[in-house]
mmCIF file of C-alpha atoms and ligand atoms in Angstrom:
data_model
loop_
_atom_site.group_PDB
_atom_site.id
_atom_site.type_symbol
_atom_site.label_atom_id
_atom_site.label_comp_id
_atom_site.label_asym_id
_atom_site.label_seq_id
_atom_site.Cartn_x
_atom_site.Cartn_y
_atom_site.Cartn_z
ATOM 1 C CA MET A 1 -15.387 -0.685 57.359
ATOM 2 C CA ALA A 2 -13.716 1.749 55.135
ATOM 3 C CA GLU A 3 -10.371 3.998 55.978
ATOM 4 C CA ILE A 4 -12.079 7.502 56.284
ATOM 5 C CA ILE A 5 -8.905 9.876 55.418
ATOM 6 C CA ASN A 6 -8.706 13.578 55.486
ATOM 7 C CA ASP A 7 -4.386 12.783 53.854
ATOM 8 C CA PHE A 8 -4.420 14.300 50.215
ATOM 9 C CA GLU A 9 -2.223 13.042 49.514
ATOM 10 C CA LYS A 10 -2.792 9.754 50.989
ATOM 11 C CA ALA A 11 -5.527 10.213 48.459
ATOM 12 C CA ARG A 12 -3.709 10.800 45.788
ATOM 13 C CA ASP A 13 -1.652 7.425 46.406
ATOM 14 C CA ILE A 14 -4.886 5.348 46.461
ATOM 15 C CA LEU A 15 -6.047 6.545 43.304
ATOM 16 C CA GLN A 16 -2.934 4.813 41.446
ATOM 17 C CA SER A 17 -4.349 0.878 42.187
ATOM 18 C CA ASP A 18 -7.611 1.285 43.549
ATOM 19 C CA VAL A 19 -11.161 2.983 43.689
ATOM 20 C CA LEU A 20 -11.720 5.940 46.563
ATOM 21 C CA ALA A 21 -14.771 7.897 47.066
ATOM 22 C CA ILE A 22 -14.375 11.987 46.946
ATOM 23 C CA PRO A 23 -16.008 14.511 47.557
ATOM 24 C CA THR A 24 -17.707 16.489 45.444
ATOM 25 C CA ASP A 25 -20.013 19.912 45.498
ATOM 26 C CA THR A 26 -22.774 17.757 44.584
ATOM 27 C CA VAL A 27 -22.888 14.312 46.403
ATOM 28 C CA TYR A 28 -20.252 11.577 47.302
ATOM 29 C CA GLY A 29 -18.365 9.642 43.914
ATOM 30 C CA LEU A 30 -17.459 6.613 43.691
ATOM 31 C CA ALA A 31 -13.374 7.679 41.715
ATOM 32 C CA ALA A 32 -11.457 5.393 40.001
ATOM 33 C CA ASN A 33 -8.656 6.395 36.854
ATOM 34 C CA ALA A 34 -10.332 6.280 34.335
ATOM 35 C CA PHE A 35 -8.373 5.752 31.761
ATOM 36 C CA ASP A 36 -7.790 2.336 33.991
ATOM 37 C CA SER A 37 -10.867 0.185 32.388
ATOM 38 C CA ASN A 38 -9.962 -2.737 35.624
ATOM 39 C CA LEU A 39 -10.467 -0.418 38.030
ATOM 40 C CA VAL A 40 -12.967 1.222 36.337
ATOM 41 C CA ALA A 41 -14.767 -2.396 36.254
ATOM 42 C CA LYS A 42 -14.527 -2.298 39.697
ATOM 43 C CA ILE A 43 -16.929 0.399 40.275
ATOM 44 C CA PHE A 44 -19.403 -0.787 38.619
ATOM 45 C CA GLU A 45 -18.660 -4.173 40.658
ATOM 46 C CA VAL A 46 -18.557 -2.485 43.869
ATOM 47 C CA LYS A 47 -22.250 0.059 43.378
ATOM 48 C CA GLN A 48 -23.676 -4.166 41.230
ATOM 49 C CA ARG A 49 -24.628 -0.388 38.239
ATOM 50 C CA PRO A 50 -26.079 -2.722 35.219
ATOM 51 C CA SER A 51 -22.694 -2.005 32.558
ATOM 52 C CA PHE A 52 -25.338 -0.682 30.440
ATOM 53 C CA ASP A 53 -25.235 2.775 32.244
ATOM 54 C CA PRO A 54 -22.091 5.219 31.929
ATOM 55 C CA LEU A 55 -20.179 7.189 34.085
ATOM 56 C CA ILE A 56 -19.003 10.963 34.368
ATOM 57 C CA VAL A 57 -15.307 12.491 34.071
ATOM 58 C CA HIS A 58 -14.043 14.003 36.575
ATOM 59 C CA THR A 59 -11.665 16.553 35.164
ATOM 60 C CA SER A 60 -10.120 19.625 37.034
ATOM 61 C CA SER A 61 -8.872 21.464 33.552
ATOM 62 C CA LYS A 62 -10.708 22.815 29.981
ATOM 63 C CA TYR A 63 -7.299 22.230 28.731
ATOM 64 C CA ARG A 64 -7.497 18.699 30.128
ATOM 65 C CA ILE A 65 -10.432 17.861 28.508
ATOM 66 C CA LYS A 66 -9.162 18.130 24.672
ATOM 67 C CA ASP A 67 -7.782 14.707 25.553
ATOM 68 C CA PHE A 68 -10.614 13.158 25.767
ATOM 69 C CA THR A 69 -13.183 14.615 23.584
ATOM 70 C CA GLU A 70 -12.889 16.697 19.984
ATOM 71 C CA LYS A 71 -13.376 21.295 20.242
ATOM 72 C CA ILE A 72 -16.342 22.421 22.698
ATOM 73 C CA PRO A 73 -19.188 23.926 21.149
ATOM 74 C CA SER A 74 -20.363 27.185 21.477
ATOM 75 C CA VAL A 75 -23.156 26.924 23.150
ATOM 76 C CA LEU A 76 -21.891 23.983 25.726
ATOM 77 C CA ASP A 77 -18.816 26.518 26.322
ATOM 78 C CA GLU A 78 -21.195 29.555 27.283
ATOM 79 C CA LEU A 79 -22.334 26.668 29.404
ATOM 80 C CA VAL A 80 -19.372 25.745 31.176
ATOM 81 C CA ASP A 81 -17.827 29.546 31.000
ATOM 82 C CA LYS A 82 -20.513 30.318 33.503
ATOM 83 C CA PHE A 83 -20.771 27.266 35.309
ATOM 84 C CA TRP A 84 -17.516 25.055 36.444
ATOM 85 C CA PRO A 85 -16.083 24.765 37.785
ATOM 86 C CA GLY A 86 -19.960 23.225 38.999
ATOM 87 C CA PRO A 87 -22.805 21.257 39.014
ATOM 88 C CA LEU A 88 -23.552 20.645 35.123
ATOM 89 C CA THR A 89 -22.443 17.632 33.048
ATOM 90 C CA ILE A 90 -22.142 18.059 29.141
ATOM 91 C CA ILE A 91 -21.758 14.844 26.750
ATOM 92 C CA LEU A 92 -19.596 15.674 23.987
ATOM 93 C CA PRO A 93 -18.292 12.957 21.208
ATOM 94 C CA LYS A 94 -15.859 10.778 23.311
ATOM 95 C CA LYS A 95 -11.716 10.533 21.679
ATOM 96 C CA ASN A 96 -9.925 6.916 22.267
ATOM 97 C CA LEU A 97 -8.054 7.661 25.013
ATOM 98 C CA ILE A 98 -11.408 6.644 27.213
ATOM 99 C CA PRO A 99 -12.005 3.088 27.028
ATOM 100 C CA ASP A 100 -15.178 1.797 25.972
ATOM 101 C CA ILE A 101 -15.995 0.995 29.714
ATOM 102 C CA VAL A 102 -16.665 3.866 31.232
ATOM 103 C CA THR A 103 -19.294 5.002 28.092
ATOM 104 C CA SER A 104 -20.763 2.161 28.276
ATOM 105 C CA GLY A 105 -19.594 1.750 24.733
ATOM 106 C CA LEU A 106 -21.532 4.789 24.060
ATOM 107 C CA LYS A 107 -19.403 6.931 20.976
ATOM 108 C CA TYR A 108 -20.068 9.789 24.040
ATOM 109 C CA VAL A 109 -18.529 10.903 26.750
ATOM 110 C CA ALA A 110 -19.794 13.280 30.571
ATOM 111 C CA ILE A 111 -17.190 15.106 31.527
ATOM 112 C CA ARG A 112 -17.815 17.073 34.487
ATOM 113 C CA ILE A 113 -15.327 19.975 36.435
ATOM 114 C CA PRO A 114 -16.755 19.376 40.146
ATOM 115 C CA ASN A 115 -16.551 22.382 42.450
ATOM 116 C CA HIS A 116 -14.836 20.913 45.484
ATOM 117 C CA PRO A 117 -11.319 22.229 46.670
ATOM 118 C CA LEU A 118 -10.067 18.972 47.935
ATOM 119 C CA THR A 119 -10.923 16.924 44.909
ATOM 120 C CA LEU A 120 -10.355 19.682 42.152
ATOM 121 C CA LYS A 121 -6.697 19.903 43.800
ATOM 122 C CA LEU A 122 -6.473 16.221 43.906
ATOM 123 C CA LEU A 123 -7.247 15.569 39.766
ATOM 124 C CA ASP A 124 -5.001 19.011 38.989
ATOM 125 C CA GLN A 125 -2.604 16.738 40.479
ATOM 126 C CA LEU A 126 -3.300 13.856 39.112
ATOM 127 C CA ASP A 127 -2.213 12.387 35.452
ATOM 128 C CA PHE A 128 -5.757 11.178 34.921
ATOM 129 C CA PRO A 129 -9.221 11.971 34.786
ATOM 130 C CA LEU A 130 -11.135 10.107 37.631
ATOM 131 C CA ALA A 131 -14.167 8.234 36.525
ATOM 132 C CA ALA A 132 -17.081 8.471 39.316
ATOM 133 C CA PRO A 133 -20.799 7.826 39.393
ATOM 134 C CA SER A 134 -22.312 9.059 42.631
ATOM 135 C CA ALA A 135 -21.032 6.570 45.705
ATOM 136 C CA ASN A 136 -24.255 4.425 46.668
ATOM 137 C CA PRO A 137 -25.228 0.567 45.845
ATOM 138 C CA PHE A 138 -26.769 1.393 41.811
ATOM 139 C CA GLY A 139 -30.011 2.199 42.600
ATOM 140 C CA TYR A 140 -30.399 4.442 46.006
ATOM 141 C CA ILE A 141 -30.007 6.977 47.769
ATOM 142 C CA SER A 142 -27.310 9.552 46.547
ATOM 143 C CA PRO A 143 -24.703 10.659 49.115
ATOM 144 C CA THR A 144 -24.235 13.939 50.612
ATOM 145 C CA SER A 145 -21.359 13.033 53.744
ATOM 146 C CA ALA A 146 -18.497 10.059 54.241
ATOM 147 C CA MET A 147 -21.118 9.047 56.717
ATOM 148 C CA HIS A 148 -23.798 8.231 53.590
ATOM 149 C CA VAL A 149 -21.522 6.745 51.917
ATOM 150 C CA GLN A 150 -19.736 4.334 54.928
ATOM 151 C CA ARG A 151 -23.075 3.065 55.249
ATOM 152 C CA MET A 152 -23.940 2.227 52.783
ATOM 153 C CA LEU A 153 -20.610 1.088 51.089
ATOM 154 C CA GLY A 154 -18.132 0.800 53.700
ATOM 155 C CA HIS A 155 -18.005 -3.139 53.348
ATOM 156 C CA LYS A 156 -16.594 -2.839 49.579
ATOM 157 C CA ILE A 157 -14.462 0.101 49.829
ATOM 158 C CA SER A 158 -11.288 0.367 52.054
ATOM 159 C CA TYR A 159 -11.037 4.888 51.334
ATOM 160 C CA ILE A 160 -13.257 7.751 51.803
ATOM 161 C CA LEU A 161 -11.384 10.810 50.983
ATOM 162 C CA ASP A 162 -13.562 13.234 54.308
ATOM 163 C CA GLY A 163 -13.996 16.668 51.834
ATOM 164 C CA GLY A 164 -17.350 17.192 54.948
ATOM 165 C CA ASP A 165 -20.918 17.486 53.672
ATOM 166 C CA CYS A 166 -21.635 18.780 49.743
ATOM 167 C CA SER A 167 -22.333 21.726 48.877
ATOM 168 C CA VAL A 168 -25.132 21.125 46.698
ATOM 169 C CA GLY A 169 -26.581 18.513 47.425
ATOM 170 C CA VAL A 170 -27.723 17.028 44.326
ATOM 171 C CA GLU A 171 -26.694 15.818 41.400
ATOM 172 C CA SER A 172 -25.113 17.156 38.422
ATOM 173 C CA THR A 173 -27.257 18.837 35.280
ATOM 174 C CA ILE A 174 -26.755 16.728 32.559
ATOM 175 C CA VAL A 175 -26.882 18.786 29.391
ATOM 176 C CA GLY A 176 -25.778 17.801 25.452
ATOM 177 C CA LEU A 177 -26.583 18.592 22.100
ATOM 178 C CA GLU A 178 -28.578 16.649 19.935
ATOM 179 C CA ASN A 179 -29.258 18.287 16.475
ATOM 180 C CA ASN A 180 -27.400 21.769 17.176
ATOM 181 C CA SER A 181 -30.344 22.013 19.864
ATOM 182 C CA LEU A 182 -29.356 21.991 24.523
ATOM 183 C CA ILE A 183 -30.838 19.003 25.401
ATOM 184 C CA VAL A 184 -31.207 18.553 29.719
ATOM 185 C CA TYR A 185 -30.953 14.685 29.756
ATOM 186 C CA ARG A 186 -31.502 15.513 33.380
ATOM 187 C CA HIS A 187 -32.213 17.978 36.367
ATOM 188 C CA GLY A 188 -29.778 18.444 38.780
ATOM 189 C CA GLY A 189 -27.639 21.523 40.810
ATOM 190 C CA VAL A 190 -28.148 24.180 37.479
ATOM 191 C CA SER A 191 -31.419 24.628 37.193
ATOM 192 C CA ILE A 192 -32.922 25.414 33.827
ATOM 193 C CA GLU A 193 -33.719 29.566 34.613
ATOM 194 C CA GLU A 194 -30.123 29.167 35.031
ATOM 195 C CA ILE A 195 -29.413 27.982 31.366
ATOM 196 C CA GLU A 196 -31.614 29.358 29.587
ATOM 197 C CA GLU A 197 -30.620 32.863 30.829
ATOM 198 C CA VAL A 198 -27.192 31.870 29.555
ATOM 199 C CA VAL A 199 -28.553 29.969 25.970
ATOM 200 C CA GLY A 200 -32.097 32.316 25.725
ATOM 201 C CA LYS A 201 -35.771 30.431 26.359
ATOM 202 C CA LYS A 202 -36.328 28.935 23.495
ATOM 203 C CA ASN A 203 -33.245 27.474 22.734
ATOM 204 C CA VAL A 204 -33.307 24.432 25.279
ATOM 205 C CA LEU A 205 -34.737 20.990 25.211
ATOM 206 C CA ILE A 206 -36.164 18.968 27.818
ATOM 207 C CA SER A 207 -35.398 14.994 27.608
ATOM 208 C CA ARG A 208 -38.749 13.266 27.851
ATOM 209 C CA ASP A 209 -37.162 9.858 26.717
ATOM 210 C CA SER A 210 -33.970 10.419 29.051
ATOM 211 C CA ASN A 211 -34.218 6.337 29.272
ATOM 212 C CA THR A 212 -32.862 5.584 25.803
ATOM 213 C CA VAL A 213 -29.753 8.201 25.655
ATOM 214 C CA ALA A 214 -28.638 8.686 29.049
ATOM 215 C CA PRO A 215 -29.844 4.441 29.779
ATOM 216 C CA GLY A 216 -29.127 5.807 33.970
ATOM 217 C CA MET A 217 -31.805 7.636 34.365
ATOM 218 C CA LEU A 218 -33.925 4.942 35.129
ATOM 219 C CA SER A 219 -37.943 5.622 36.511
ATOM 220 C CA SER A 220 -36.781 3.500 39.461
ATOM 221 C CA HIS A 221 -33.977 5.434 41.494
ATOM 222 C CA TYR A 222 -32.130 7.129 44.304
ATOM 223 C CA ALA A 223 -35.231 5.033 46.108
ATOM 224 C CA PRO A 224 -34.867 4.203 50.362
ATOM 225 C CA GLY A 225 -35.281 0.832 51.278
ATOM 226 C CA ILE A 226 -38.914 1.566 52.362
ATOM 227 C CA LYS A 227 -42.252 2.451 50.073
ATOM 228 C CA LEU A 228 -41.648 6.553 49.767
ATOM 229 C CA ILE A 229 -45.006 7.895 48.742
ATOM 230 C CA ILE A 230 -46.055 11.501 46.909
ATOM 231 C CA GLY A 231 -48.419 13.388 48.635
ATOM 232 C CA ASN A 232 -49.590 16.348 51.022
ATOM 233 C CA PRO A 233 -48.216 14.841 54.997
ATOM 234 C CA LYS A 234 -51.150 15.904 56.318
ATOM 235 C CA GLU A 235 -53.730 14.441 54.541
ATOM 236 C CA LEU A 236 -52.259 11.319 54.377
ATOM 237 C CA ILE A 237 -51.082 10.708 58.185
ATOM 238 C CA TYR A 238 -53.889 9.226 59.282
ATOM 239 C CA ASP A 239 -54.697 6.739 55.950
ATOM 240 C CA PHE A 240 -51.219 5.673 56.838
ATOM 241 C CA SER A 241 -50.941 5.361 60.568
ATOM 242 C CA LYS A 242 -50.709 2.421 60.641
ATOM 243 C CA ASN A 243 -47.528 2.293 58.801
ATOM 244 C CA LYS A 244 -45.911 4.534 61.250
ATOM 245 C CA PRO A 245 -44.654 6.959 57.935
ATOM 246 C CA PHE A 246 -41.777 9.303 58.600
ATOM 247 C CA LEU A 247 -42.816 12.702 56.472
ATOM 248 C CA ILE A 248 -40.808 14.989 54.262
ATOM 249 C CA ASN A 249 -42.453 17.964 54.837
ATOM 250 C CA PHE A 250 -41.155 21.365 52.501
ATOM 251 C CA LYS A 251 -41.755 24.179 54.982
ATOM 252 C CA SER A 252 -43.111 23.370 58.095
ATOM 253 C CA LEU A 253 -43.306 20.668 60.506
ATOM 254 C CA ILE A 254 -46.650 18.413 61.220
ATOM 255 C CA PRO A 255 -48.017 20.061 65.134
ATOM 256 C CA ASP A 256 -48.385 16.711 67.248
ATOM 257 C CA TYR A 257 -46.637 14.432 65.363
ATOM 258 C CA PRO A 258 -43.574 12.620 66.023
ATOM 259 C CA SER A 259 -40.214 14.536 65.750
ATOM 260 C CA GLU A 260 -38.584 12.539 64.984
ATOM 261 C CA LEU A 261 -40.203 10.888 62.244
ATOM 262 C CA GLN A 262 -40.301 13.989 60.359
ATOM 263 C CA VAL A 263 -37.722 16.980 58.415
ATOM 264 C CA CYS A 264 -38.901 19.907 56.693
ATOM 265 C CA LEU A 265 -37.013 20.382 53.960
ATOM 266 C CA SER A 266 -36.319 24.427 54.091
ATOM 267 C CA LYS A 267 -37.850 26.464 56.927
ATOM 268 C CA ASN A 268 -37.674 29.378 54.990
ATOM 269 C CA GLY A 269 -39.417 27.978 51.690
ATOM 270 C CA ASN A 270 -35.639 28.300 50.001
ATOM 271 C CA LEU A 271 -35.304 25.389 47.502
ATOM 272 C CA LYS A 272 -31.473 25.135 47.615
ATOM 273 C CA GLU A 273 -31.199 24.736 50.633
ATOM 274 C CA ALA A 274 -34.418 21.798 50.263
ATOM 275 C CA ALA A 275 -32.176 20.297 47.441
ATOM 276 C CA LEU A 276 -29.152 20.454 50.142
ATOM 277 C CA SER A 277 -31.570 18.577 52.885
ATOM 278 C CA LEU A 278 -33.217 16.079 50.271
ATOM 279 C CA PHE A 279 -30.495 12.980 50.008
ATOM 280 C CA SER A 280 -29.939 13.506 53.976
ATOM 281 C CA ALA A 281 -33.635 13.538 54.670
ATOM 282 C CA LEU A 282 -34.497 10.287 52.881
ATOM 283 C CA HIS A 283 -31.114 8.854 54.507
ATOM 284 C CA VAL A 284 -32.527 9.783 57.668
ATOM 285 C CA ALA A 285 -36.018 8.166 56.668
ATOM 286 C CA ASP A 286 -33.805 5.461 56.374
ATOM 287 C CA GLN A 287 -32.218 5.450 59.071
ATOM 288 C CA SER A 288 -35.604 6.290 61.586
ATOM 289 C CA GLY A 289 -37.444 2.781 61.739
ATOM 290 C CA ALA A 290 -40.668 4.607 60.215
ATOM 291 C CA GLY A 291 -42.139 1.384 57.556
ATOM 292 C CA MET A 292 -43.414 4.552 55.414
ATOM 293 C CA ILE A 293 -41.886 7.477 54.098
ATOM 294 C CA ILE A 294 -44.243 10.403 53.409
ATOM 295 C CA ALA A 295 -43.292 12.359 50.869
ATOM 296 C CA GLU A 296 -43.973 16.563 49.440
ATOM 297 C CA LEU A 297 -43.746 18.018 46.664
ATOM 298 C CA VAL A 298 -41.544 21.346 45.800
ATOM 299 C CA PRO A 299 -42.581 24.792 43.719
ATOM 300 C CA ASP A 300 -41.521 23.051 40.528
ATOM 301 C CA GLU A 301 -39.570 25.634 39.312
ATOM 302 C CA GLY A 302 -35.364 26.474 40.046
ATOM 303 C CA LEU A 303 -33.429 23.615 41.669
ATOM 304 C CA GLY A 304 -37.320 22.430 42.827
ATOM 305 C CA LYS A 305 -37.554 20.198 39.191
ATOM 306 C CA ALA A 306 -34.960 18.705 40.386
ATOM 307 C CA ILE A 307 -36.096 17.681 44.077
ATOM 308 C CA ASN A 308 -39.113 16.266 42.302
ATOM 309 C CA ASP A 309 -37.181 14.771 39.698
ATOM 310 C CA ARG A 310 -35.312 12.789 42.354
ATOM 311 C CA LEU A 311 -38.133 11.988 45.008
ATOM 312 C CA ALA A 312 -40.669 10.871 41.798
ATOM 313 C CA ARG A 313 -38.086 7.698 40.849
ATOM 314 C CA ALA A 314 -37.447 7.327 44.824
ATOM 315 C CA SER A 315 -41.157 6.505 44.820
ATOM 316 C CA PHE A 316 -41.411 4.868 41.593
ATOM 317 C CA GLN A 317 -40.094 1.357 42.847
ATOM 318 C CA LYS A 318 -40.284 -2.800 42.968
ATOM 319 C CA HIS A 319 -40.000 -3.324 46.744
HETATM 320 O O1 TXA B 401 -23.671 14.994 40.164
HETATM 321 C C1 TXA B 401 -22.987 14.850 40.006
HETATM 322 O O2 TXA B 401 -22.805 13.996 38.278
HETATM 323 C C2 TXA B 401 -22.577 12.943 40.345
HETATM 324 C C3 TXA B 401 -20.918 13.833 40.864
HETATM 325 C C4 TXA B 401 -20.603 11.836 40.931
HETATM 326 O O3 TXA B 401 -19.809 14.028 39.972
HETATM 327 N N1 TXA B 401 -22.446 11.806 39.819
HETATM 328 C C5 TXA B 401 -23.479 11.010 38.905
HETATM 329 O O4 TXA B 401 -23.038 10.103 38.178
HETATM 330 O O5 TXA B 401 -23.880 11.439 39.243
HETATM 331 P P1 TXA B 401 -23.730 8.680 38.047
HETATM 332 O O6 TXA B 401 -23.430 7.511 37.229
HETATM 333 O O7 TXA B 401 -24.283 8.559 40.055
HETATM 334 O O8 TXA B 401 -24.545 9.654 37.612
HETATM 335 C C6 TXA B 401 -24.620 9.800 35.307
HETATM 336 C C7 TXA B 401 -26.137 9.602 35.177
HETATM 337 C C8 TXA B 401 -26.549 8.157 34.126
HETATM 338 O O9 TXA B 401 -27.568 8.459 34.790
HETATM 339 C C9 TXA B 401 -25.682 7.818 33.351
HETATM 340 O O10 TXA B 401 -26.464 7.542 32.839
HETATM 341 C C10 TXA B 401 -24.960 9.875 32.370
HETATM 342 O O11 TXA B 401 -25.171 10.260 33.776
HETATM 343 N N2 TXA B 401 -24.109 9.503 31.388
HETATM 344 C C11 TXA B 401 -23.283 8.853 31.684
HETATM 345 N N3 TXA B 401 -22.569 9.903 30.389
HETATM 346 C C12 TXA B 401 -22.930 9.267 29.235
HETATM 347 C C13 TXA B 401 -23.278 9.320 28.213
HETATM 348 N N4 TXA B 401 -22.045 9.419 27.875
HETATM 349 N N5 TXA B 401 -24.147 9.692 27.617
HETATM 350 C C14 TXA B 401 -25.656 10.075 28.389
HETATM 351 N N6 TXA B 401 -25.734 9.094 29.669
HETATM 352 C C15 TXA B 401 -24.959 9.462 29.835
HETATM 353 MG MG1 MG B 402 -26.045 7.942 40.721
#
């Protein structure tokens, strides 16, 4: 098992020569020196991540970004001024200092300043940025606590830096520019509505074919170990009663159904709270002894878009 540490200095030392699971505002990441190809290779190996799926580079200030990309274009600059540090990743042309392994050979690099005090302090004191994908085996549920990382990767890594539960709970929103238009490649912790408030409604395009541009956005992703189907739990529990389903409800529990076999994401129907609960709910479901999961979609607005995207990908699996 990995050693779970709280000690900031120890974390800084480990990162000189090894990978380290780190907390962020969105999900836990598996981090390594982004300038060191060998350490980055270890991330791919630990996660069993295909080499064609590029990593996000995390840093602590806009000033440092000059080392790994050209000037940030104004529309992206407005967004980062509003949302950094926070759950937004931007994609820009990369400079040579970022090794090809980080970007899977693409000429573009994904960059983010995460909003987590411990990790920001770490990034500030290191003289290199951190490449970090989510700290889960490839294609599996993302971790929102140190214990989630321990359960999924504890046998493969030496250390996890514990920074408490994540405050956002879904991954960052990924944006970039194509022909001067702003494209959203992945729904995440910053909603489309929030982005539109900054850049104007007609200036935002949503990428439908994210698989080619962001190769990691595969249809099947974020998947638990048991089958997940999307639908109305109330209606489906009878059809699937033989499978002992675990229910992920949006606002309310199903009366008379065992409480250990269901959760509700937000009693008040708050999508922020639901996003925060989503991956935990999937981890609990996976550990519950249930034979399958029935999950209800949430309203397709605000953070609901990120939640529904993750549920759709979790349901699309080849078990
Ligand atoms: O919130 C997050 O973004 C978390 C935390 C740890 O920062 N990280 C995360 O990383 O979700 P990961 O590797 O699980 O997902 C990153 C996504 C992948 O789907 C990848 O394909 C895409 O970002 N990506 C990375 N670099 C890219 C690039 N240069 N061009 C297009 N897509 C890129
Ligand atoms: Mg991931």
